[in-house]
JSON list of C-alpha atoms in Angstrom, two decimals:
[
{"chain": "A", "resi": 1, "resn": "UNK", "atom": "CA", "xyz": [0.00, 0.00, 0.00]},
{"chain": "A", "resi": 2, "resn": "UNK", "atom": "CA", "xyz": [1.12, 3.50, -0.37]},
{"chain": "A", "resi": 3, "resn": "UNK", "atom": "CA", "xyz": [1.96, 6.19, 1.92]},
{"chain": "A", "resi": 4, "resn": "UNK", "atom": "CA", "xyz": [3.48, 9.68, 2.81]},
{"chain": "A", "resi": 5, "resn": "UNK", "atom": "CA", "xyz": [4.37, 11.18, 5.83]},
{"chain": "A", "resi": 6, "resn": "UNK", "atom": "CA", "xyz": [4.98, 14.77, 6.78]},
{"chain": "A", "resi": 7, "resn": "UNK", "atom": "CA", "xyz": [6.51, 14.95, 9.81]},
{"chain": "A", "resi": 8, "resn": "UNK", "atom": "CA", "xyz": [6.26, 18.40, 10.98]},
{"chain": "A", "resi": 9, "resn": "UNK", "atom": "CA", "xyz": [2.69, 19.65, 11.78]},
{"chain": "A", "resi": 10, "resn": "UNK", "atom": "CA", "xyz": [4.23, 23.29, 11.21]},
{"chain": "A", "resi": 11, "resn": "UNK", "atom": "CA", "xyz": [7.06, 24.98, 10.13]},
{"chain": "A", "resi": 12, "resn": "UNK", "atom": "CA", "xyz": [8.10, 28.37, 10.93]},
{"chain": "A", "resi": 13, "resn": "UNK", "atom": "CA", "xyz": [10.63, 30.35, 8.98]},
{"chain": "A", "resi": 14, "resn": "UNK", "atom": "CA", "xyz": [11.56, 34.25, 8.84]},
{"chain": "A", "resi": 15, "resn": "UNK", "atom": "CA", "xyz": [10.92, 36.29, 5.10]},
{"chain": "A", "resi": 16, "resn": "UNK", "atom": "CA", "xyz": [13.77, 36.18, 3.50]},
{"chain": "A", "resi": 17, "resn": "UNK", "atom": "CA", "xyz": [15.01, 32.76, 4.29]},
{"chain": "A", "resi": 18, "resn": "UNK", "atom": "CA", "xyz": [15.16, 29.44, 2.50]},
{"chain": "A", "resi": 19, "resn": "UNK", "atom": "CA", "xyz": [12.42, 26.92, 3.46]},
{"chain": "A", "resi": 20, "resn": "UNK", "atom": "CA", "xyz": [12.18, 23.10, 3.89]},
{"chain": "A", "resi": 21, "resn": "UNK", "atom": "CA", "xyz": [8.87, 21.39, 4.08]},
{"chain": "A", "resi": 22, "resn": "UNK", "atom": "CA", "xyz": [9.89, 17.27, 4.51]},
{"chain": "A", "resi": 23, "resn": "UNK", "atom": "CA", "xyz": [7.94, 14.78, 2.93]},
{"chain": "A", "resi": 24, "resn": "UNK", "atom": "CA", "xyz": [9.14, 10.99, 2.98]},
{"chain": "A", "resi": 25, "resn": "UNK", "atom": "CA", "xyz": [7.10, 8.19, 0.73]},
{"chain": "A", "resi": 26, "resn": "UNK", "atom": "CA", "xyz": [6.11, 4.65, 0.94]},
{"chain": "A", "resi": 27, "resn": "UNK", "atom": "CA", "xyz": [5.36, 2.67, -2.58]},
{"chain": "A", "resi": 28, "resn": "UNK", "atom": "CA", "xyz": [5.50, -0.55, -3.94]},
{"chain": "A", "resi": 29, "resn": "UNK", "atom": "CA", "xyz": [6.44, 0.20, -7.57]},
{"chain": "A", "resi": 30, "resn": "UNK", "atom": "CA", "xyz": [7.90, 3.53, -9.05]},
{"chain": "A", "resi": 31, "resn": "UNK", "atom": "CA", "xyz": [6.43, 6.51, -7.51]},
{"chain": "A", "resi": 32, "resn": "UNK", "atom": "CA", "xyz": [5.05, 9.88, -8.44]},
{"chain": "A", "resi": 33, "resn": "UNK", "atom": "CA", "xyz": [5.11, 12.23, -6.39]},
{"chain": "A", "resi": 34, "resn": "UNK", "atom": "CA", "xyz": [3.33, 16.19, -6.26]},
{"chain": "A", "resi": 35, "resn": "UNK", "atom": "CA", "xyz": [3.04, 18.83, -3.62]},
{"chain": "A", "resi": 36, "resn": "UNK", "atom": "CA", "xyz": [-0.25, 20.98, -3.42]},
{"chain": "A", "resi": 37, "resn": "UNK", "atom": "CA", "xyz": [-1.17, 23.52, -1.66]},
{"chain": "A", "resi": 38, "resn": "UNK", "atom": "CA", "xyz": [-4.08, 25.23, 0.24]},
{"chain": "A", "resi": 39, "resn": "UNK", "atom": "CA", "xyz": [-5.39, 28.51, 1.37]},
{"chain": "A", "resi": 40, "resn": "UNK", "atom": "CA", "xyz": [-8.04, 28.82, 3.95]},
{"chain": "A", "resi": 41, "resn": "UNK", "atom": "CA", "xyz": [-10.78, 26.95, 2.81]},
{"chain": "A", "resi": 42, "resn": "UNK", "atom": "CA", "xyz": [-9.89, 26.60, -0.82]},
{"chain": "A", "resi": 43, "resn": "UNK", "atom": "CA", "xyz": [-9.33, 23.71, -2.61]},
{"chain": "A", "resi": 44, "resn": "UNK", "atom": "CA", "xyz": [-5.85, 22.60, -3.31]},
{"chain": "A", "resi": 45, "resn": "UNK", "atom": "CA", "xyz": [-3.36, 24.24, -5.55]},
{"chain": "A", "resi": 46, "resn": "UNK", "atom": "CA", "xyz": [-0.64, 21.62, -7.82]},
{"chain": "A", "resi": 47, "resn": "UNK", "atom": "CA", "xyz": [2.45, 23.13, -7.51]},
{"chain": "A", "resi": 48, "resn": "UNK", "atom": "CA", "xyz": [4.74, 20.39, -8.96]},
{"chain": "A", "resi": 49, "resn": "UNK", "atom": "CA", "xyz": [5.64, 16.77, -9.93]},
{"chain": "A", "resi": 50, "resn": "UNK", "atom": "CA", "xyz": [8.11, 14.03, -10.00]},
{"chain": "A", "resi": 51, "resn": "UNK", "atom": "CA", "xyz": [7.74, 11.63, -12.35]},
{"chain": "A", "resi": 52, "resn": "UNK", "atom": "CA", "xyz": [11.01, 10.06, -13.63]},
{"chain": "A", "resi": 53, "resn": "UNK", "atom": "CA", "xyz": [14.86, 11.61, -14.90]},
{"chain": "A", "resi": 54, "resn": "UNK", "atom": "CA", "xyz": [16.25, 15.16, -12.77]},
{"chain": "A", "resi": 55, "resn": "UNK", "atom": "CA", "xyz": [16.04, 14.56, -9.27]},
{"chain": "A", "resi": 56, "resn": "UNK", "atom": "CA", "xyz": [15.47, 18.78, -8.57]},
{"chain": "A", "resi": 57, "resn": "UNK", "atom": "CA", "xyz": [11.97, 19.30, -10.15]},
{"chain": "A", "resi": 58, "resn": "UNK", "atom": "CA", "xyz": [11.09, 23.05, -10.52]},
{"chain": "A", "resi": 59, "resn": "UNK", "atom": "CA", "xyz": [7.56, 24.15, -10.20]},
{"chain": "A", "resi": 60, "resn": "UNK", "atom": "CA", "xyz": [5.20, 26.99, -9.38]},
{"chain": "A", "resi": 61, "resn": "UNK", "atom": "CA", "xyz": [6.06, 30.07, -7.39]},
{"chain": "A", "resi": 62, "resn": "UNK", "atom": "CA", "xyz": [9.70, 29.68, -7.15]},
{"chain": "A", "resi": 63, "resn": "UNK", "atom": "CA", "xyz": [8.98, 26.64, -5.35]},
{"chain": "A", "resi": 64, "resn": "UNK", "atom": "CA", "xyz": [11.15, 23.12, -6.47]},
{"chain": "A", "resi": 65, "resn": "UNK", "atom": "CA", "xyz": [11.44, 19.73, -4.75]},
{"chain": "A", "resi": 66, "resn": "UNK", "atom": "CA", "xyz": [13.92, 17.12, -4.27]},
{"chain": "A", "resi": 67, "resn": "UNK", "atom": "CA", "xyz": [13.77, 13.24, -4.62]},
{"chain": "A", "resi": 68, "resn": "UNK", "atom": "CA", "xyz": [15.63, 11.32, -3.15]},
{"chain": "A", "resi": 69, "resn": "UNK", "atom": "CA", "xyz": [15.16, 7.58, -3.94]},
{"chain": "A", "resi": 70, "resn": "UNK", "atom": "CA", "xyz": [17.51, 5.78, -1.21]},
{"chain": "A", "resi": 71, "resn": "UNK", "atom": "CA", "xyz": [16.09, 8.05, 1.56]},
{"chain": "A", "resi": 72, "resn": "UNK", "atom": "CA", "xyz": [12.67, 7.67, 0.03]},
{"chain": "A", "resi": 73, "resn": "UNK", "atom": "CA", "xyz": [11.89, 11.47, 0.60]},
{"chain": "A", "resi": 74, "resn": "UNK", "atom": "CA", "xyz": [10.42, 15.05, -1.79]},
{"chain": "A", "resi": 75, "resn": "UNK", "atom": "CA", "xyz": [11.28, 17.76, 0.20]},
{"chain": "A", "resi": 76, "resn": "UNK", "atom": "CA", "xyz": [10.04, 21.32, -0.83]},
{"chain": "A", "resi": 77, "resn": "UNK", "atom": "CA", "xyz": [12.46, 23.80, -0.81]},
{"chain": "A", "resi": 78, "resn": "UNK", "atom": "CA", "xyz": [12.32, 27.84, -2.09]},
{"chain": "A", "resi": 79, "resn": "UNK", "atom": "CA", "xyz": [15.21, 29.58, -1.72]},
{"chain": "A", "resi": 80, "resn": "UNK", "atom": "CA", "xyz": [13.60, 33.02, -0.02]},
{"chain": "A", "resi": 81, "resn": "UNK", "atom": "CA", "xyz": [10.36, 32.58, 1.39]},
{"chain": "A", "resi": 82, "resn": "UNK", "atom": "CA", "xyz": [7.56, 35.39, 1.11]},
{"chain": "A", "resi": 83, "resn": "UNK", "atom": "CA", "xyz": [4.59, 36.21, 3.96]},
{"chain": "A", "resi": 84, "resn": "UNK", "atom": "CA", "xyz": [2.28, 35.16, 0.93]},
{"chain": "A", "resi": 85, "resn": "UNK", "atom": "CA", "xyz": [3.72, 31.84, 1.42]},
{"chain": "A", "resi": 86, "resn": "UNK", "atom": "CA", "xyz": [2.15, 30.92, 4.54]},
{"chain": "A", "resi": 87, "resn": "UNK", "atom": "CA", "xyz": [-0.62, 27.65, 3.59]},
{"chain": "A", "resi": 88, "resn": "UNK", "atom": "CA", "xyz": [-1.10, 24.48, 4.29]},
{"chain": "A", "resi": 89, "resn": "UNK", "atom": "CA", "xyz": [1.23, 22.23, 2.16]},
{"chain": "A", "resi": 90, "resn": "UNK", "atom": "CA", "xyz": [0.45, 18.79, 1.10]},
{"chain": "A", "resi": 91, "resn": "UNK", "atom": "CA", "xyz": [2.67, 15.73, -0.47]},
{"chain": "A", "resi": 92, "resn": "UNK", "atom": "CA", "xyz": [1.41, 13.20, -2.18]},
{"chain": "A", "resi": 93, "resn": "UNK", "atom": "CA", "xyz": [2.27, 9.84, -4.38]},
{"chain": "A", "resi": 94, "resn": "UNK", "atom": "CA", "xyz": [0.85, 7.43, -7.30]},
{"chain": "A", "resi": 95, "resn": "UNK", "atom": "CA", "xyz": [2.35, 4.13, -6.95]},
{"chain": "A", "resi": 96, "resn": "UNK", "atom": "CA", "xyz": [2.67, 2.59, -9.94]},
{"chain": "A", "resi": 97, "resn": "UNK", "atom": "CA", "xyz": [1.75, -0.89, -8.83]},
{"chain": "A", "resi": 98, "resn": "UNK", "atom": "CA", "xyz": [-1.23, 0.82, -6.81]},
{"chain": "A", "resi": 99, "resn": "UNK", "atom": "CA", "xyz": [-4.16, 2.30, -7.45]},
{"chain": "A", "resi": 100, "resn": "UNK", "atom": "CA", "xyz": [-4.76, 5.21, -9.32]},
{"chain": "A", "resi": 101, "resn": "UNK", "atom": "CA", "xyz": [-6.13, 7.97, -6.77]},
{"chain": "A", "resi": 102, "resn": "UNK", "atom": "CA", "xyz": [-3.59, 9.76, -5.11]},
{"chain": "A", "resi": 103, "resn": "UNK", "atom": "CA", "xyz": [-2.62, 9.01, -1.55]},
{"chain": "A", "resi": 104, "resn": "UNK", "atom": "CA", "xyz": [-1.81, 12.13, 0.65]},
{"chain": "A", "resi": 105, "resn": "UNK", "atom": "CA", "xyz": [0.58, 12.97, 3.85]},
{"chain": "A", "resi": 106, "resn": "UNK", "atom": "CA", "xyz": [-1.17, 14.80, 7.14]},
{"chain": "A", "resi": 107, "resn": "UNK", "atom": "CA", "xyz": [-0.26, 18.43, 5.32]},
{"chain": "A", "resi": 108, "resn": "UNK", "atom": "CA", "xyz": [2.11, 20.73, 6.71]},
{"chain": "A", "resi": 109, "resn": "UNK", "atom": "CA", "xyz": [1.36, 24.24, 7.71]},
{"chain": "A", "resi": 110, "resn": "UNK", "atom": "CA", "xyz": [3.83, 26.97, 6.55]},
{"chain": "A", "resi": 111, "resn": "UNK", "atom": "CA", "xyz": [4.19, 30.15, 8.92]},
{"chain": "A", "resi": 112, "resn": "UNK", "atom": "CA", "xyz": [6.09, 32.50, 7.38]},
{"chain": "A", "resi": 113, "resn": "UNK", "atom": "CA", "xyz": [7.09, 35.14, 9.62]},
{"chain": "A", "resi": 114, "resn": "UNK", "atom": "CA", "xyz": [7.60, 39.11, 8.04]},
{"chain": "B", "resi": 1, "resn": "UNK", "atom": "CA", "xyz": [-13.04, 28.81, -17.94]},
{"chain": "B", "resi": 2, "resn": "UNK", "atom": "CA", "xyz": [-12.43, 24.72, -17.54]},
{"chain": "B", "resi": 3, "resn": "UNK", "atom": "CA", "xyz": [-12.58, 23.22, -14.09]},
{"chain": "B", "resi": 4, "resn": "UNK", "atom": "CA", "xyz": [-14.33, 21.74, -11.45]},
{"chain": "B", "resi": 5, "resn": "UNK", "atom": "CA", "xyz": [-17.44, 23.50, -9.63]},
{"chain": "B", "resi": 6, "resn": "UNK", "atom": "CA", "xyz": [-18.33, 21.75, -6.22]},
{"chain": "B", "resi": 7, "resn": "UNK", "atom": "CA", "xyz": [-21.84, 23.32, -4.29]},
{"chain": "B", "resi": 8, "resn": "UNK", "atom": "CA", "xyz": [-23.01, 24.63, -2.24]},
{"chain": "B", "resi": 9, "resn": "UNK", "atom": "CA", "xyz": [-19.70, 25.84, -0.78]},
{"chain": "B", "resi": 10, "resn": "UNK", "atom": "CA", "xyz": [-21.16, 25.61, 2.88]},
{"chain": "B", "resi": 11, "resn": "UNK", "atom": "CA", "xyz": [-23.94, 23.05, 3.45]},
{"chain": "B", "resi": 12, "resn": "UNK", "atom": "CA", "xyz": [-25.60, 22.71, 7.30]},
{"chain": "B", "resi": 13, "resn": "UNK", "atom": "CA", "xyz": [-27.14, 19.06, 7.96]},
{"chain": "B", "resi": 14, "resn": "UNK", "atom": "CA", "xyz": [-29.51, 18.18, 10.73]},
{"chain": "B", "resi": 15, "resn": "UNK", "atom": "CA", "xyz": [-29.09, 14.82, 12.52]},
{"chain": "B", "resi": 16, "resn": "UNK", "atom": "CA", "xyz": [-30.61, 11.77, 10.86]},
{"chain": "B", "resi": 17, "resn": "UNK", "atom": "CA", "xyz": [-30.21, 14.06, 7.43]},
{"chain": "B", "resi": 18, "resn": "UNK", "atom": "CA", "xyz": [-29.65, 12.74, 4.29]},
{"chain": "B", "resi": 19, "resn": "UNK", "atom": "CA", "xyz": [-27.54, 15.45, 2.14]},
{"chain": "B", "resi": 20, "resn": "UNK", "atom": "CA", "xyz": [-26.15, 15.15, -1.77]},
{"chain": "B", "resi": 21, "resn": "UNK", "atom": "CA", "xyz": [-22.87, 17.56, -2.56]},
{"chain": "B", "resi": 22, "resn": "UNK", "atom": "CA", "xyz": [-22.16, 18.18, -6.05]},
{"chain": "B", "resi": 23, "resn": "UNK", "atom": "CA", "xyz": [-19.29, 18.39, -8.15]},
{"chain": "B", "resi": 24, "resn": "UNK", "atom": "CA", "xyz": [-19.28, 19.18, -12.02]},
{"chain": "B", "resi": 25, "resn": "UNK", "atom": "CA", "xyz": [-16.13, 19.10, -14.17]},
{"chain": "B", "resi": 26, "resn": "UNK", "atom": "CA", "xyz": [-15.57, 20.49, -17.85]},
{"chain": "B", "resi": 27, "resn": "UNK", "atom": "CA", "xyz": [-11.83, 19.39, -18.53]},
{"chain": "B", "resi": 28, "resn": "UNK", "atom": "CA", "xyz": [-13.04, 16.18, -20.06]},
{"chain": "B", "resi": 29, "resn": "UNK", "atom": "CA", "xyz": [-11.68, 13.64, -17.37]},
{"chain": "B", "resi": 30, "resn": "UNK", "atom": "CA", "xyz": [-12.86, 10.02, -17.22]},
{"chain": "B", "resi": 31, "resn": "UNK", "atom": "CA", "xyz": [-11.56, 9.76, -13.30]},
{"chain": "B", "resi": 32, "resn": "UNK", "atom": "CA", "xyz": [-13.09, 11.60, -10.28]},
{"chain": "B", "resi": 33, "resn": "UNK", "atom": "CA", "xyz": [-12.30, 11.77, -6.57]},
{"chain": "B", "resi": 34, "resn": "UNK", "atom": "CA", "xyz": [-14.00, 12.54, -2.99]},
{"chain": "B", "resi": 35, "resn": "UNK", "atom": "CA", "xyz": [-11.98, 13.41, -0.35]},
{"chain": "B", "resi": 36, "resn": "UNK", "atom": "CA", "xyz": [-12.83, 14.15, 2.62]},
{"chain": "B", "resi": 37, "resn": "UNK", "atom": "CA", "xyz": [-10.33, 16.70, 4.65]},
{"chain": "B", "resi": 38, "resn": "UNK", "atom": "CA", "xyz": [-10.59, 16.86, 8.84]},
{"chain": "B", "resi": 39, "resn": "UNK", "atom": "CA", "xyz": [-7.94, 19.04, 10.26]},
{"chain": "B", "resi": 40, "resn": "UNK", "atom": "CA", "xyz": [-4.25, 17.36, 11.12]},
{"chain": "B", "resi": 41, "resn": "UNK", "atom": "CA", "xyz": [-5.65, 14.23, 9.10]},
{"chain": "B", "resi": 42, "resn": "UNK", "atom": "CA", "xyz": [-4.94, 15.41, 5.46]},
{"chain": "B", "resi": 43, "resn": "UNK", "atom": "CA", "xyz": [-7.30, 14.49, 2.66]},
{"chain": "B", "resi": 44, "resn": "UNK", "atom": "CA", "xyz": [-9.10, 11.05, 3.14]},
{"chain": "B", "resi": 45, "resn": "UNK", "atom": "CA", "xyz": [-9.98, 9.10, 0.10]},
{"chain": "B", "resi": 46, "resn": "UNK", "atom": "CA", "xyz": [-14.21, 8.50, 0.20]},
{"chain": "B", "resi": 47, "resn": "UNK", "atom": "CA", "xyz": [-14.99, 7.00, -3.22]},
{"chain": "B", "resi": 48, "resn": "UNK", "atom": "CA", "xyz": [-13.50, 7.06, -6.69]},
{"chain": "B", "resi": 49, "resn": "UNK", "atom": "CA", "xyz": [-14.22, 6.50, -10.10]},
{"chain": "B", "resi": 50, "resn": "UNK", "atom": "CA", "xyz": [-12.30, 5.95, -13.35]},
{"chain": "B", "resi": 51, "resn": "UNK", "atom": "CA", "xyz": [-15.06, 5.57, -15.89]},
{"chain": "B", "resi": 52, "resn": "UNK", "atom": "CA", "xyz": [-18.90, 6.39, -16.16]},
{"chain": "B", "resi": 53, "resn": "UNK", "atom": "CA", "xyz": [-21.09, 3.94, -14.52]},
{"chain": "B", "resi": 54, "resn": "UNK", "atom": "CA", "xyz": [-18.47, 2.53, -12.34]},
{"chain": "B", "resi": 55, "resn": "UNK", "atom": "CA", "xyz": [-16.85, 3.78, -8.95]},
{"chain": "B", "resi": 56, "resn": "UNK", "atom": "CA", "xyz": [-15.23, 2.15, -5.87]},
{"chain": "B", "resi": 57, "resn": "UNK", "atom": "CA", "xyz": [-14.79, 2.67, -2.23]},
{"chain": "B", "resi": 58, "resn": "UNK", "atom": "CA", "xyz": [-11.82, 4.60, -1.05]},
{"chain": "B", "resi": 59, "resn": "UNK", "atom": "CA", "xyz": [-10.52, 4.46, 2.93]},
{"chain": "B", "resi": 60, "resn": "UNK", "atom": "CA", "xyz": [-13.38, 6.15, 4.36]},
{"chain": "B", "resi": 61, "resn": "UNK", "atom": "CA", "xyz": [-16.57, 5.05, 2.25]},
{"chain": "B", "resi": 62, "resn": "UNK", "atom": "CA", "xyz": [-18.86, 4.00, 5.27]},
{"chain": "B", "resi": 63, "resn": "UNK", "atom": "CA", "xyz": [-21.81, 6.08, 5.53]},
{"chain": "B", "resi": 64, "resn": "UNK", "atom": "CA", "xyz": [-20.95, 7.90, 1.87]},
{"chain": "B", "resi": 65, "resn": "UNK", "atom": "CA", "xyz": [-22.47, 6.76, -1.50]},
{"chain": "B", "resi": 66, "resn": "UNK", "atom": "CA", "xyz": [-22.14, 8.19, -5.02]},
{"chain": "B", "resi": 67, "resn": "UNK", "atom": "CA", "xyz": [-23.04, 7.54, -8.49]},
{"chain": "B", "resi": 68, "resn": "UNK", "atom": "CA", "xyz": [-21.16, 8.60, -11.76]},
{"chain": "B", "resi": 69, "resn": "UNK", "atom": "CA", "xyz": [-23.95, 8.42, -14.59]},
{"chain": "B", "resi": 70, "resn": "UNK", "atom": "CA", "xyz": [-21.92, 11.40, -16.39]},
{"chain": "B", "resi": 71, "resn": "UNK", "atom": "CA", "xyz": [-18.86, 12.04, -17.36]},
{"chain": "B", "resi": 72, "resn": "UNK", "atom": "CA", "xyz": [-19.22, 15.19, -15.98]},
{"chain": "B", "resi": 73, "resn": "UNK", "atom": "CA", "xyz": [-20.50, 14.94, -12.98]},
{"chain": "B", "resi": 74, "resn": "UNK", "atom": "CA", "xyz": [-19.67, 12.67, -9.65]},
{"chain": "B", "resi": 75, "resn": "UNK", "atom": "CA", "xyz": [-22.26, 13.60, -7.08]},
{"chain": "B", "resi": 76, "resn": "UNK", "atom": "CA", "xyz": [-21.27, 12.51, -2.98]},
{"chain": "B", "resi": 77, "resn": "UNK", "atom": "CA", "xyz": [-24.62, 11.37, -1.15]},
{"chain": "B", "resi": 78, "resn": "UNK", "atom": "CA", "xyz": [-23.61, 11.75, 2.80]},
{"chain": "B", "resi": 79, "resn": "UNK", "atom": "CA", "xyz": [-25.87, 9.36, 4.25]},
{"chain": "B", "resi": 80, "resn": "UNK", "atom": "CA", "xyz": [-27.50, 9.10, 8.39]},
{"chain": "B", "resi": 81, "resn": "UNK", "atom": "CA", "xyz": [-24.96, 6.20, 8.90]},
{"chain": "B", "resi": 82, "resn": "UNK", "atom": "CA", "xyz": [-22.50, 8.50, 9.03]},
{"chain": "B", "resi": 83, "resn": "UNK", "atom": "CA", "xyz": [-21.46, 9.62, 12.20]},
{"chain": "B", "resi": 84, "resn": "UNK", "atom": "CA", "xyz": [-19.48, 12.14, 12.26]},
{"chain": "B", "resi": 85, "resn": "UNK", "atom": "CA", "xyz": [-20.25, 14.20, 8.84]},
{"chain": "B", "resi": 86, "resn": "UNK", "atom": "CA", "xyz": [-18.56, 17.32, 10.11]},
{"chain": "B", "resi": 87, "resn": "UNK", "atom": "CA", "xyz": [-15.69, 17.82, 7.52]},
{"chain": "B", "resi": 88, "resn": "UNK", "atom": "CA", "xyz": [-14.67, 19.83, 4.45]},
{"chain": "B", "resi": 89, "resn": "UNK", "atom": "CA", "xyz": [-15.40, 17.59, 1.41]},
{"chain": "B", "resi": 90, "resn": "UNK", "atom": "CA", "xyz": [-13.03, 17.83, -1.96]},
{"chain": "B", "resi": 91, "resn": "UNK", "atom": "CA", "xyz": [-13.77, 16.69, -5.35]},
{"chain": "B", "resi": 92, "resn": "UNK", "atom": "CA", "xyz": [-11.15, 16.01, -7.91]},
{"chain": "B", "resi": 93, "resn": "UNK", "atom": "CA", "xyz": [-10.68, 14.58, -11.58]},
{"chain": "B", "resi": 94, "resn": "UNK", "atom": "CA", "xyz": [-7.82, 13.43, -13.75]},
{"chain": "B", "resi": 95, "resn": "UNK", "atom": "CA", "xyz": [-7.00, 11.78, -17.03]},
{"chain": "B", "resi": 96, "resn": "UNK", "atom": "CA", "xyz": [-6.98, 8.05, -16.16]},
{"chain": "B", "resi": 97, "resn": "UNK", "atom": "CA", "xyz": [-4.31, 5.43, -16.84]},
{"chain": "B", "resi": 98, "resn": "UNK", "atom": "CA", "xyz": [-1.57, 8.18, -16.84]},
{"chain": "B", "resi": 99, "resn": "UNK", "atom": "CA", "xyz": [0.15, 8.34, -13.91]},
{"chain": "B", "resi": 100, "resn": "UNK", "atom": "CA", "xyz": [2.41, 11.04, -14.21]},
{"chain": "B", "resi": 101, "resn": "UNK", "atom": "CA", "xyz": [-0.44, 13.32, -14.24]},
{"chain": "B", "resi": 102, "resn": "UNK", "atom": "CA", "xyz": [-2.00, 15.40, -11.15]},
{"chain": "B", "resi": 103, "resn": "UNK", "atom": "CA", "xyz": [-5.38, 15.75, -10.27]},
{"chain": "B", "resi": 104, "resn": "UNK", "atom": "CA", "xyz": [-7.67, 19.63, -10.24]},
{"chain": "B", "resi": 105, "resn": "UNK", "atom": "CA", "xyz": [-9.66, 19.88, -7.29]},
{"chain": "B", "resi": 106, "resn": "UNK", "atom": "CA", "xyz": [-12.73, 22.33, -6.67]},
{"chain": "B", "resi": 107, "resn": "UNK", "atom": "CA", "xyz": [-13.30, 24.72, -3.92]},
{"chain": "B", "resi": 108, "resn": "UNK", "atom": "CA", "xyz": [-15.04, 22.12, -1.54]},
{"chain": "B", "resi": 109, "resn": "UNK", "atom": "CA", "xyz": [-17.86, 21.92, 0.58]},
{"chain": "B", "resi": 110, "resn": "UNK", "atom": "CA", "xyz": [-17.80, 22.61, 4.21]},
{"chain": "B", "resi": 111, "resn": "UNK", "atom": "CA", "xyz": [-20.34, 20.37, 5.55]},
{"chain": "B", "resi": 112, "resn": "UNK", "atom": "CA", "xyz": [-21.73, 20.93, 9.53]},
{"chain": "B", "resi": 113, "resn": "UNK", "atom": "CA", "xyz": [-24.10, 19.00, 11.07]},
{"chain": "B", "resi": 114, "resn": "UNK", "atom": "CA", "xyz": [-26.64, 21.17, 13.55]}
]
């Protein structure tokens, strides 16, 4: 069966500053893995993918992701946060051998601080 | 405009109430998705479908029941049975069989029992 955990319930950074939201996967088969995220009762936002080939996948908002297959982990990264990046952040993954719905983690909430 | 319109966006229940949310997509996507989102739990699957006329339960279907008799629509029935109903519900679709691809969500439903 697939999974995802986030492991921090919240993470607070200052404006400015480079950001880290962890994300580490469980899958049978190959996985894919996406981040969303959400604003105060909105629905969720895709912000990027893995699928297969560069580890450092680039997405929306200056926001990118690494995978990293021995440690089984996607962390989001941005280099400089901004106050407008303060949400709730999810990760989620495909497994190939799975089904086809996407399983998500417990979200992580982003504080940015100005 | 494509994309996915779930209503109403809030929705009050009484007990023993039987109560249909609706979600309505125009991006021309065989699969659809309910999840169901309680806070510090993430997003829950409920029910899923891949094709019209067929669907199948998800982690949480107890109590839920849907129907897909157009491609464009995926309506979530929440039934007496369940118990606690109290949640913010999301609807999603994507392209079947293709892994590497994410899934749009709507807006959601906030659903409160009274």
């Amino acid at each position: 069966a697939q999974s995802v955990a986030q492991p921090e319930d919240q993470v607070n950074v200052a404006e400015g500053n480079p950001l880290t939201v962890k994300c580490t996967y469980s899958v049978s088969g190959n996985p894919y893995l996406f981040w969303y995220v959400q604003y105060p009762n909105r629905g969720l936002q895709f912000l990027l993918k893995y699928i297969t080939g560069d580890n450092l996948v680039k997405g929306s908002y200056g926001f990118e992701a690494e995978f990293n297959k021995s440690q089984t982990s996607f962390h989001l990264k941005k280099p400089s946060a901004l106050v407008s990046d303060s949400a709730l952040y999810f990760c989620a993954v495909r497994d190939e051998a799975g089904r086809r719905a996407l399983t998500f983690g417990s979200g992580t909430r982003l504080q940015v601080q100005p | 405009d494509g994309g996915i319109t779930q209503s109403p966006k809030y929705l009050f229940r009484k007990e023993g109430q039987n109560v249909t949310l609706s979600c309505e997509q125009n991006l021309n996507h065989d699969a659809m998705y309910w999840y169901r989102q309680d806070p510090g739990q993430g997003l829950r699957l409920i029910y899923y479908s891949q094709i019209v006329n067929d669907f199948q339960k998800g982690d949480i279907a107890e109590g839920y029941s849907v129907s897909r008799e157009k491609k464009e629509s995926f309506p979530l029935t929440v039934t007496s049975a369940q118990k606690n109903p109290t949640a913010f519900y999301l609807c999603a679709s994507s392209i079947p069989g293709r892994l590497n691809t994410e899934a749009f969500f709507g807006q959601g439903t906030r659903l409160t029992v009274v």
